[in-house]
């Protein structure tokens, strides 16, 4: 497999029917602190190609699994015959595409072709008018599915600081978003501290968001989007109107975050 490709790992048991699975020989474990369940749930991890030579063990949460079958993970989003209009203006017309999971995907096109509309539909922020949008394994038009998966999605809309409250400080914005996801005080402060250090914004915690530069607003917006460790991150033209240095710092930050969260899927326009 290609380096960094995300895979499903399941125990090699007769009841495990995995399409296109390829057996991989793993050595028997030499040390086991607790019994491995006979039928543990599917585990999602990322591997490098060198891990698949059949000579290494795969350790997950202190357990070592043997005789593992490997197959591709499902897509993070599947769009079929999607159309969307604003009055007489047709934003999307019969769009069908599949977005792979566990990687960064670029959505490229000139202004007005429907990129923002498509991302809003994937995020569940817009009502699906015609067609089908499946995100993280279910129909995003289904309210019950949205209630389950929307906490796993982070959507950063187009425009500098559009997902921020400008009258609040940097810390207050982050703390507010963390509270929305019911994080306790200890967890909130740990996550906020980690994100502020990663974005070099620790010295600006008391500054109002409205008084930040364009680049800093985007970095704060990204921190607010990542406060709950999403599985799917949607970035709508995140560096438009940002100076070249801040733009470079923003994408360096994205690369660093993706290395720490290899299972996270990113869609960027």
PDB file of C-alpha atoms in Angstrom:
ATOM      1  CA  UNK A   1       0.000   0.000   0.000  1.00  0.00           C
ATOM      2  CA  UNK A   2       1.010   3.617  -0.386  1.00  0.00           C
ATOM      3  CA  UNK A   3       2.656   5.270   2.596  1.00  0.00           C
ATOM      4  CA  UNK A   4       0.162   7.014   4.846  1.00  0.00           C
ATOM      5  CA  UNK A   5      -2.853   5.234   3.347  1.00  0.00           C
ATOM      6  CA  UNK A   6      -5.648   4.624   5.844  1.00  0.00           C
ATOM      7  CA  UNK A   7      -6.838   1.057   6.299  1.00  0.00           C
ATOM      8  CA  UNK A   8      -9.442  -0.986   8.130  1.00  0.00           C
ATOM      9  CA  UNK A   9      -7.985  -3.661  10.369  1.00  0.00           C
ATOM     10  CA  UNK A  10     -10.187  -6.563  11.403  1.00  0.00           C
ATOM     11  CA  UNK A  11      -9.467  -9.931  13.040  1.00  0.00           C
ATOM     12  CA  UNK A  12      -9.059 -12.760  10.595  1.00  0.00           C
ATOM     13  CA  UNK A  13     -12.114 -14.786  11.604  1.00  0.00           C
ATOM     14  CA  UNK A  14     -14.589 -16.772   9.474  1.00  0.00           C
ATOM     15  CA  UNK A  15     -17.412 -14.372  10.356  1.00  0.00           C
ATOM     16  CA  UNK A  16     -15.407 -11.358   9.138  1.00  0.00           C
ATOM     17  CA  UNK A  17     -16.582 -10.850   5.557  1.00  0.00           C
ATOM     18  CA  UNK A  18     -14.509  -7.953   4.193  1.00  0.00           C
ATOM     19  CA  UNK A  19     -14.651  -7.145   0.444  1.00  0.00           C
ATOM     20  CA  UNK A  20     -11.298  -7.251  -1.352  1.00  0.00           C
ATOM     21  CA  UNK A  21      -9.481  -8.178   1.855  1.00  0.00           C
ATOM     22  CA  UNK A  22      -5.903  -9.392   1.567  1.00  0.00           C
ATOM     23  CA  UNK A  23      -4.473 -11.649   4.314  1.00  0.00           C
ATOM     24  CA  UNK A  24      -1.324 -10.346   5.977  1.00  0.00           C
ATOM     25  CA  UNK A  25       0.801 -12.733   8.026  1.00  0.00           C
ATOM     26  CA  UNK A  26       1.611 -11.370  11.460  1.00  0.00           C
ATOM     27  CA  UNK A  27       3.836 -13.064  14.069  1.00  0.00           C
ATOM     28  CA  UNK A  28       2.213 -14.461  17.155  1.00  0.00           C
ATOM     29  CA  UNK A  29       2.287 -12.023  20.056  1.00  0.00           C
ATOM     30  CA  UNK A  30       4.915 -12.644  22.664  1.00  0.00           C
ATOM     31  CA  UNK A  31       3.369 -10.693  25.535  1.00  0.00           C
ATOM     32  CA  UNK A  32      -0.265 -10.077  26.345  1.00  0.00           C
ATOM     33  CA  UNK A  33      -1.448  -8.183  29.418  1.00  0.00           C
ATOM     34  CA  UNK A  34      -5.118  -9.045  28.894  1.00  0.00           C
ATOM     35  CA  UNK A  35      -7.142 -11.404  26.764  1.00  0.00           C
ATOM     36  CA  UNK A  36      -7.979 -10.226  23.250  1.00  0.00           C
ATOM     37  CA  UNK A  37     -11.748 -10.577  22.710  1.00  0.00           C
ATOM     38  CA  UNK A  38     -12.698 -13.311  20.271  1.00  0.00           C
ATOM     39  CA  UNK A  39     -14.493 -10.781  18.060  1.00  0.00           C
ATOM     40  CA  UNK A  40     -13.248  -7.265  18.829  1.00  0.00           C
ATOM     41  CA  UNK A  41     -14.905  -4.360  17.013  1.00  0.00           C
ATOM     42  CA  UNK A  42     -13.387  -3.019  13.759  1.00  0.00           C
ATOM     43  CA  UNK A  43     -10.383  -0.790  14.384  1.00  0.00           C
ATOM     44  CA  UNK A  44      -9.427   2.158  12.191  1.00  0.00           C
ATOM     45  CA  UNK A  45      -5.745   3.034  12.042  1.00  0.00           C
ATOM     46  CA  UNK A  46      -3.179   4.413   9.632  1.00  0.00           C
ATOM     47  CA  UNK A  47      -0.157   2.433   8.479  1.00  0.00           C
ATOM     48  CA  UNK A  48       2.942   3.078   6.421  1.00  0.00           C
ATOM     49  CA  UNK A  49       3.767   0.760   3.575  1.00  0.00           C
ATOM     50  CA  UNK A  50       6.709  -0.666   5.511  1.00  0.00           C
ATOM     51  CA  UNK A  51       4.306  -1.934   8.162  1.00  0.00           C
ATOM     52  CA  UNK A  52       2.675  -4.282   5.685  1.00  0.00           C
ATOM     53  CA  UNK A  53       5.635  -6.549   4.962  1.00  0.00           C
ATOM     54  CA  UNK A  54       4.120  -9.327   7.055  1.00  0.00           C
ATOM     55  CA  UNK A  55       6.996  -9.275   9.538  1.00  0.00           C
ATOM     56  CA  UNK A  56       5.830  -6.691  12.043  1.00  0.00           C
ATOM     57  CA  UNK A  57       3.082  -6.629  14.637  1.00  0.00           C
ATOM     58  CA  UNK A  58       0.439  -3.940  14.823  1.00  0.00           C
ATOM     59  CA  UNK A  59      -0.074  -2.688  18.364  1.00  0.00           C
ATOM     60  CA  UNK A  60      -3.303  -0.907  19.260  1.00  0.00           C
ATOM     61  CA  UNK A  61      -4.023   0.336  22.776  1.00  0.00           C
ATOM     62  CA  UNK A  62      -1.536  -2.123  24.332  1.00  0.00           C
ATOM     63  CA  UNK A  63      -3.026  -5.103  22.462  1.00  0.00           C
ATOM     64  CA  UNK A  64      -1.328  -6.946  19.624  1.00  0.00           C
ATOM     65  CA  UNK A  65      -3.618  -8.382  16.942  1.00  0.00           C
ATOM     66  CA  UNK A  66      -2.562 -11.281  14.753  1.00  0.00           C
ATOM     67  CA  UNK A  67      -3.786 -12.673  11.432  1.00  0.00           C
ATOM     68  CA  UNK A  68      -5.214  -9.354  10.251  1.00  0.00           C
ATOM     69  CA  UNK A  69      -7.174  -8.741   7.037  1.00  0.00           C
ATOM     70  CA  UNK A  70      -6.647  -5.430   5.278  1.00  0.00           C
ATOM     71  CA  UNK A  71      -8.993  -3.507   2.995  1.00  0.00           C
ATOM     72  CA  UNK A  72      -9.643   0.093   1.972  1.00  0.00           C
ATOM     73  CA  UNK A  73     -11.637   2.409   4.239  1.00  0.00           C
ATOM     74  CA  UNK A  74     -14.957   3.717   2.888  1.00  0.00           C
ATOM     75  CA  UNK A  75     -15.236   7.207   1.422  1.00  0.00           C
ATOM     76  CA  UNK A  76     -15.811  10.106   3.789  1.00  0.00           C
ATOM     77  CA  UNK A  77     -18.477  11.523   1.443  1.00  0.00           C
ATOM     78  CA  UNK A  78     -20.444  10.192  -1.524  1.00  0.00           C
ATOM     79  CA  UNK A  79     -22.437  12.643  -3.650  1.00  0.00           C
ATOM     80  CA  UNK A  80     -24.898  11.427  -6.289  1.00  0.00           C
ATOM     81  CA  UNK A  81     -26.838  13.509  -8.850  1.00  0.00           C
ATOM     82  CA  UNK A  82     -26.714  16.574  -6.616  1.00  0.00           C
ATOM     83  CA  UNK A  83     -28.387  19.784  -7.827  1.00  0.00           C
ATOM     84  CA  UNK A  84     -28.915  23.000  -5.893  1.00  0.00           C
ATOM     85  CA  UNK A  85     -30.378  26.370  -6.921  1.00  0.00           C
ATOM     86  CA  UNK A  86     -30.815  29.808  -5.399  1.00  0.00           C
ATOM     87  CA  UNK A  87     -33.929  31.107  -7.069  1.00  0.00           C
ATOM     88  CA  UNK A  88     -33.243  31.008 -10.810  1.00  0.00           C
ATOM     89  CA  UNK A  89     -29.476  30.660 -10.287  1.00  0.00           C
ATOM     90  CA  UNK A  90     -28.267  27.072 -10.617  1.00  0.00           C
ATOM     91  CA  UNK A  91     -25.331  26.618  -8.229  1.00  0.00           C
ATOM     92  CA  UNK A  92     -24.872  22.861  -8.718  1.00  0.00           C
ATOM     93  CA  UNK A  93     -26.175  20.695 -11.536  1.00  0.00           C
ATOM     94  CA  UNK A  94     -26.208  16.884 -11.351  1.00  0.00           C
ATOM     95  CA  UNK A  95     -22.907  16.578  -9.457  1.00  0.00           C
ATOM     96  CA  UNK A  96     -21.650  13.075  -8.672  1.00  0.00           C
ATOM     97  CA  UNK A  97     -18.359  12.450  -6.884  1.00  0.00           C
ATOM     98  CA  UNK A  98     -16.720  10.405  -4.170  1.00  0.00           C
ATOM     99  CA  UNK A  99     -14.337  11.922  -1.631  1.00  0.00           C
ATOM    100  CA  UNK A 100     -11.780   9.469  -0.170  1.00  0.00           C
ATOM    101  CA  UNK A 101     -11.225   9.358   3.567  1.00  0.00           C
ATOM    102  CA  UNK A 102      -8.026   9.897   5.516  1.00  0.00           C
ATOM    103  CA  UNK A 103      -6.426  12.376   3.123  1.00  0.00           C
ATOM    104  CA  UNK A 104      -6.584  15.995   1.926  1.00  0.00           C
ATOM    105  CA  UNK A 105      -8.718  16.669  -1.152  1.00  0.00           C
ATOM    106  CA  UNK A 106      -8.674  19.937  -3.108  1.00  0.00           C
ATOM    107  CA  UNK A 107     -11.835  21.376  -4.649  1.00  0.00           C
ATOM    108  CA  UNK A 108     -10.721  23.722  -7.437  1.00  0.00           C
ATOM    109  CA  UNK A 109     -12.746  26.094  -9.603  1.00  0.00           C
ATOM    110  CA  UNK A 110     -13.391  29.781 -10.394  1.00  0.00           C
ATOM    111  CA  UNK A 111     -15.746  31.995  -8.396  1.00  0.00           C
ATOM    112  CA  UNK A 112     -19.417  31.190  -8.664  1.00  0.00           C
ATOM    113  CA  UNK A 113     -19.204  27.530  -9.694  1.00  0.00           C
ATOM    114  CA  UNK A 114     -20.688  26.209  -6.463  1.00  0.00           C
ATOM    115  CA  UNK A 115     -17.697  25.229  -4.311  1.00  0.00           C
ATOM    116  CA  UNK A 116     -19.058  26.896  -1.172  1.00  0.00           C
ATOM    117  CA  UNK A 117     -22.537  25.486  -1.820  1.00  0.00           C
ATOM    118  CA  UNK A 118     -21.140  21.973  -2.123  1.00  0.00           C
ATOM    119  CA  UNK A 119     -19.124  22.300   1.086  1.00  0.00           C
ATOM    120  CA  UNK A 120     -22.121  23.685   2.954  1.00  0.00           C
ATOM    121  CA  UNK A 121     -24.207  20.703   1.835  1.00  0.00           C
ATOM    122  CA  UNK A 122     -21.524  18.236   2.921  1.00  0.00           C
ATOM    123  CA  UNK A 123     -21.302  19.983   6.299  1.00  0.00           C
ATOM    124  CA  UNK A 124     -25.066  19.724   6.775  1.00  0.00           C
ATOM    125  CA  UNK A 125     -25.378  23.524   6.873  1.00  0.00           C
ATOM    126  CA  UNK A 126     -27.646  23.628   3.792  1.00  0.00           C
ATOM    127  CA  UNK A 127     -30.780  21.663   2.902  1.00  0.00           C
ATOM    128  CA  UNK A 128     -30.333  19.088   0.142  1.00  0.00           C
ATOM    129  CA  UNK A 129     -32.777  20.022  -2.634  1.00  0.00           C
ATOM    130  CA  UNK A 130     -32.163  17.247  -5.157  1.00  0.00           C
ATOM    131  CA  UNK A 131     -29.847  14.268  -5.149  1.00  0.00           C
ATOM    132  CA  UNK A 132     -28.029  12.417  -2.397  1.00  0.00           C
ATOM    133  CA  UNK A 133     -25.233  13.462  -0.019  1.00  0.00           C
ATOM    134  CA  UNK A 134     -23.824  10.712   2.199  1.00  0.00           C
ATOM    135  CA  UNK A 135     -21.283  11.807   4.790  1.00  0.00           C
ATOM    136  CA  UNK A 136     -19.475   9.574   7.288  1.00  0.00           C
ATOM    137  CA  UNK A 137     -21.588   6.578   6.389  1.00  0.00           C
ATOM    138  CA  UNK A 138     -25.095   8.023   6.230  1.00  0.00           C
ATOM    139  CA  UNK A 139     -27.474  10.435   4.519  1.00  0.00           C
ATOM    140  CA  UNK A 140     -26.752  13.991   5.659  1.00  0.00           C
ATOM    141  CA  UNK A 141     -30.381  14.894   4.836  1.00  0.00           C
ATOM    142  CA  UNK A 142     -31.520  12.547   7.611  1.00  0.00           C
ATOM    143  CA  UNK A 143     -31.822  14.559  10.811  1.00  0.00           C
ATOM    144  CA  UNK A 144     -31.014  11.578  13.013  1.00  0.00           C
ATOM    145  CA  UNK A 145     -27.775  10.981  11.088  1.00  0.00           C
ATOM    146  CA  UNK A 146     -26.886  14.693  11.251  1.00  0.00           C
ATOM    147  CA  UNK A 147     -27.336  14.666  15.018  1.00  0.00           C
ATOM    148  CA  UNK A 148     -24.800  11.849  15.202  1.00  0.00           C
ATOM    149  CA  UNK A 149     -22.159  12.994  12.690  1.00  0.00           C
ATOM    150  CA  UNK A 150     -22.246  16.800  12.852  1.00  0.00           C
ATOM    151  CA  UNK A 151     -20.172  16.786  16.071  1.00  0.00           C
ATOM    152  CA  UNK A 152     -17.554  14.902  14.013  1.00  0.00           C
ATOM    153  CA  UNK A 153     -17.490  17.606  11.308  1.00  0.00           C
ATOM    154  CA  UNK A 154     -15.721  20.974  11.414  1.00  0.00           C
ATOM    155  CA  UNK A 155     -16.712  23.602   8.848  1.00  0.00           C
ATOM    156  CA  UNK A 156     -14.669  26.778   8.367  1.00  0.00           C
ATOM    157  CA  UNK A 157     -16.692  28.980   5.967  1.00  0.00           C
ATOM    158  CA  UNK A 158     -15.274  31.410   3.443  1.00  0.00           C
ATOM    159  CA  UNK A 159     -14.281  34.846   4.743  1.00  0.00           C
ATOM    160  CA  UNK A 160     -11.842  36.132   7.356  1.00  0.00           C
ATOM    161  CA  UNK A 161     -13.035  35.157  10.813  1.00  0.00           C
ATOM    162  CA  UNK A 162     -16.543  34.187   9.681  1.00  0.00           C
ATOM    163  CA  UNK A 163     -16.778  31.498  12.358  1.00  0.00           C
ATOM    164  CA  UNK A 164     -15.575  33.836  15.145  1.00  0.00           C
ATOM    165  CA  UNK A 165     -17.266  36.164  17.622  1.00  0.00           C
ATOM    166  CA  UNK A 166     -15.304  39.362  17.113  1.00  0.00           C
ATOM    167  CA  UNK A 167     -16.280  40.960  20.428  1.00  0.00           C
ATOM    168  CA  UNK A 168     -14.847  37.984  22.347  1.00  0.00           C
ATOM    169  CA  UNK A 169     -11.174  37.453  23.078  1.00  0.00           C
ATOM    170  CA  UNK A 170      -9.066  34.683  21.546  1.00  0.00           C
ATOM    171  CA  UNK A 171      -9.440  32.554  24.671  1.00  0.00           C
ATOM    172  CA  UNK A 172     -13.174  33.265  25.010  1.00  0.00           C
ATOM    173  CA  UNK A 173     -13.824  32.145  21.435  1.00  0.00           C
ATOM    174  CA  UNK A 174     -11.996  28.867  21.969  1.00  0.00           C
ATOM    175  CA  UNK A 175     -13.592  28.314  25.359  1.00  0.00           C
ATOM    176  CA  UNK A 176     -17.069  28.945  23.904  1.00  0.00           C
ATOM    177  CA  UNK A 177     -16.635  26.390  21.108  1.00  0.00           C
ATOM    178  CA  UNK A 178     -15.205  23.836  23.541  1.00  0.00           C
ATOM    179  CA  UNK A 179     -18.242  24.304  25.821  1.00  0.00           C
ATOM    180  CA  UNK A 180     -20.552  23.607  22.862  1.00  0.00           C
ATOM    181  CA  UNK A 181     -19.064  20.109  22.779  1.00  0.00           C
ATOM    182  CA  UNK A 182     -19.555  19.633  26.537  1.00  0.00           C
ATOM    183  CA  UNK A 183     -15.856  19.509  27.358  1.00  0.00           C
ATOM    184  CA  UNK A 184     -15.061  19.877  31.038  1.00  0.00           C
ATOM    185  CA  UNK A 185     -12.767  22.609  32.312  1.00  0.00           C
ATOM    186  CA  UNK A 186      -9.628  20.466  32.414  1.00  0.00           C
ATOM    187  CA  UNK A 187     -10.104  19.139  28.899  1.00  0.00           C
ATOM    188  CA  UNK A 188     -10.980  22.594  27.540  1.00  0.00           C
ATOM    189  CA  UNK A 189      -7.851  24.193  28.940  1.00  0.00           C
ATOM    190  CA  UNK A 190      -5.621  21.368  27.722  1.00  0.00           C
ATOM    191  CA  UNK A 191      -6.981  21.565  24.180  1.00  0.00           C
ATOM    192  CA  UNK A 192      -6.880  25.362  24.104  1.00  0.00           C
ATOM    193  CA  UNK A 193      -3.286  25.428  25.360  1.00  0.00           C
ATOM    194  CA  UNK A 194      -2.211  22.845  22.756  1.00  0.00           C
ATOM    195  CA  UNK A 195      -3.864  24.701  19.856  1.00  0.00           C
ATOM    196  CA  UNK A 196      -2.562  28.123  20.917  1.00  0.00           C
ATOM    197  CA  UNK A 197       0.991  26.796  21.135  1.00  0.00           C
ATOM    198  CA  UNK A 198       0.670  25.086  17.751  1.00  0.00           C
ATOM    199  CA  UNK A 199      -0.457  28.367  16.139  1.00  0.00           C
ATOM    200  CA  UNK A 200       1.977  30.611  18.074  1.00  0.00           C
ATOM    201  CA  UNK A 201      -0.969  32.577  19.482  1.00  0.00           C
ATOM    202  CA  UNK A 202      -0.308  32.035  23.187  1.00  0.00           C
ATOM    203  CA  UNK A 203       0.668  35.700  23.625  1.00  0.00           C
ATOM    204  CA  UNK A 204      -2.673  36.931  22.252  1.00  0.00           C
ATOM    205  CA  UNK A 205      -5.178  35.086  24.443  1.00  0.00           C
ATOM    206  CA  UNK A 206      -6.736  38.318  25.770  1.00  0.00           C
ATOM    207  CA  UNK A 207      -6.913  40.172  22.441  1.00  0.00           C
ATOM    208  CA  UNK A 208     -10.340  40.636  20.872  1.00  0.00           C
ATOM    209  CA  UNK A 209     -10.828  38.514  17.773  1.00  0.00           C
ATOM    210  CA  UNK A 210     -11.990  41.563  15.825  1.00  0.00           C
ATOM    211  CA  UNK A 211      -8.625  43.249  16.411  1.00  0.00           C
ATOM    212  CA  UNK A 212      -6.542  40.390  14.997  1.00  0.00           C
ATOM    213  CA  UNK A 213      -4.877  40.516  11.606  1.00  0.00           C
ATOM    214  CA  UNK A 214      -6.420  38.519   8.753  1.00  0.00           C
ATOM    215  CA  UNK A 215      -3.896  35.703   9.104  1.00  0.00           C
ATOM    216  CA  UNK A 216      -4.388  35.463  12.856  1.00  0.00           C
ATOM    217  CA  UNK A 217      -8.173  35.415  12.439  1.00  0.00           C
ATOM    218  CA  UNK A 218      -7.848  32.435  10.135  1.00  0.00           C
ATOM    219  CA  UNK A 219      -5.544  30.625  12.539  1.00  0.00           C
ATOM    220  CA  UNK A 220      -7.977  31.264  15.386  1.00  0.00           C
ATOM    221  CA  UNK A 221     -10.847  30.102  13.186  1.00  0.00           C
ATOM    222  CA  UNK A 222      -8.943  26.897  12.496  1.00  0.00           C
ATOM    223  CA  UNK A 223      -8.334  26.384  16.224  1.00  0.00           C
ATOM    224  CA  UNK A 224     -12.063  26.787  16.905  1.00  0.00           C
ATOM    225  CA  UNK A 225     -12.820  24.253  14.164  1.00  0.00           C
ATOM    226  CA  UNK A 226     -10.350  21.743  15.614  1.00  0.00           C
ATOM    227  CA  UNK A 227     -11.275  22.116  19.277  1.00  0.00           C
ATOM    228  CA  UNK A 228     -13.312  18.873  19.220  1.00  0.00           C
ATOM    229  CA  UNK A 229     -10.952  16.687  17.136  1.00  0.00           C
ATOM    230  CA  UNK A 230     -13.216  16.311  14.067  1.00  0.00           C
ATOM    231  CA  UNK A 231     -13.062  13.390  11.651  1.00  0.00           C
ATOM    232  CA  UNK A 232     -13.886  15.653   8.688  1.00  0.00           C
ATOM    233  CA  UNK A 233     -12.485  19.187   8.296  1.00  0.00           C
ATOM    234  CA  UNK A 234     -13.994  21.474   5.622  1.00  0.00           C
ATOM    235  CA  UNK A 235     -11.962  24.586   4.729  1.00  0.00           C
ATOM    236  CA  UNK A 236     -13.601  27.005   2.291  1.00  0.00           C
ATOM    237  CA  UNK A 237     -10.840  29.159   0.739  1.00  0.00           C
ATOM    238  CA  UNK A 238      -9.146  29.554   4.142  1.00  0.00           C
ATOM    239  CA  UNK A 239      -6.211  31.687   2.968  1.00  0.00           C
ATOM    240  CA  UNK A 240      -8.014  34.098   0.608  1.00  0.00           C
ATOM    241  CA  UNK A 241      -7.075  37.670   1.549  1.00  0.00           C
ATOM    242  CA  UNK A 242      -4.227  36.526   3.802  1.00  0.00           C
ATOM    243  CA  UNK A 243      -0.648  37.757   3.396  1.00  0.00           C
ATOM    244  CA  UNK A 244       1.921  35.285   1.940  1.00  0.00           C
ATOM    245  CA  UNK A 245       3.709  34.629   5.248  1.00  0.00           C
ATOM    246  CA  UNK A 246       0.486  33.909   7.144  1.00  0.00           C
ATOM    247  CA  UNK A 247      -0.653  31.720   4.254  1.00  0.00           C
ATOM    248  CA  UNK A 248       2.516  29.652   4.467  1.00  0.00           C
ATOM    249  CA  UNK A 249       2.185  29.359   8.262  1.00  0.00           C
ATOM    250  CA  UNK A 250      -1.450  28.259   7.891  1.00  0.00           C
ATOM    251  CA  UNK A 251      -0.634  25.374   5.533  1.00  0.00           C
ATOM    252  CA  UNK A 252       2.359  24.354   7.632  1.00  0.00           C
ATOM    253  CA  UNK A 253      -0.030  24.138  10.580  1.00  0.00           C
ATOM    254  CA  UNK A 254      -2.463  22.006   8.550  1.00  0.00           C
ATOM    255  CA  UNK A 255       0.354  19.614   7.604  1.00  0.00           C
ATOM    256  CA  UNK A 256       1.413  19.331  11.246  1.00  0.00           C
ATOM    257  CA  UNK A 257      -2.127  18.645  12.398  1.00  0.00           C
ATOM    258  CA  UNK A 258      -2.619  15.982   9.733  1.00  0.00           C
ATOM    259  CA  UNK A 259       0.536  14.221  10.904  1.00  0.00           C
ATOM    260  CA  UNK A 260      -0.866  14.178  14.443  1.00  0.00           C
ATOM    261  CA  UNK A 261      -4.327  13.129  13.203  1.00  0.00           C
ATOM    262  CA  UNK A 262      -3.638  10.852  10.192  1.00  0.00           C
ATOM    263  CA  UNK A 263      -7.222   9.574  10.175  1.00  0.00           C
ATOM    264  CA  UNK A 264      -8.735  13.051   9.719  1.00  0.00           C
ATOM    265  CA  UNK A 265     -10.169  13.814   6.278  1.00  0.00           C
ATOM    266  CA  UNK A 266      -9.724  17.347   4.893  1.00  0.00           C
ATOM    267  CA  UNK A 267     -11.645  18.985   2.040  1.00  0.00           C
ATOM    268  CA  UNK A 268     -10.295  22.386   1.010  1.00  0.00           C
ATOM    269  CA  UNK A 269     -11.383  24.739  -1.757  1.00  0.00           C
TER     270      UNK A 269
END
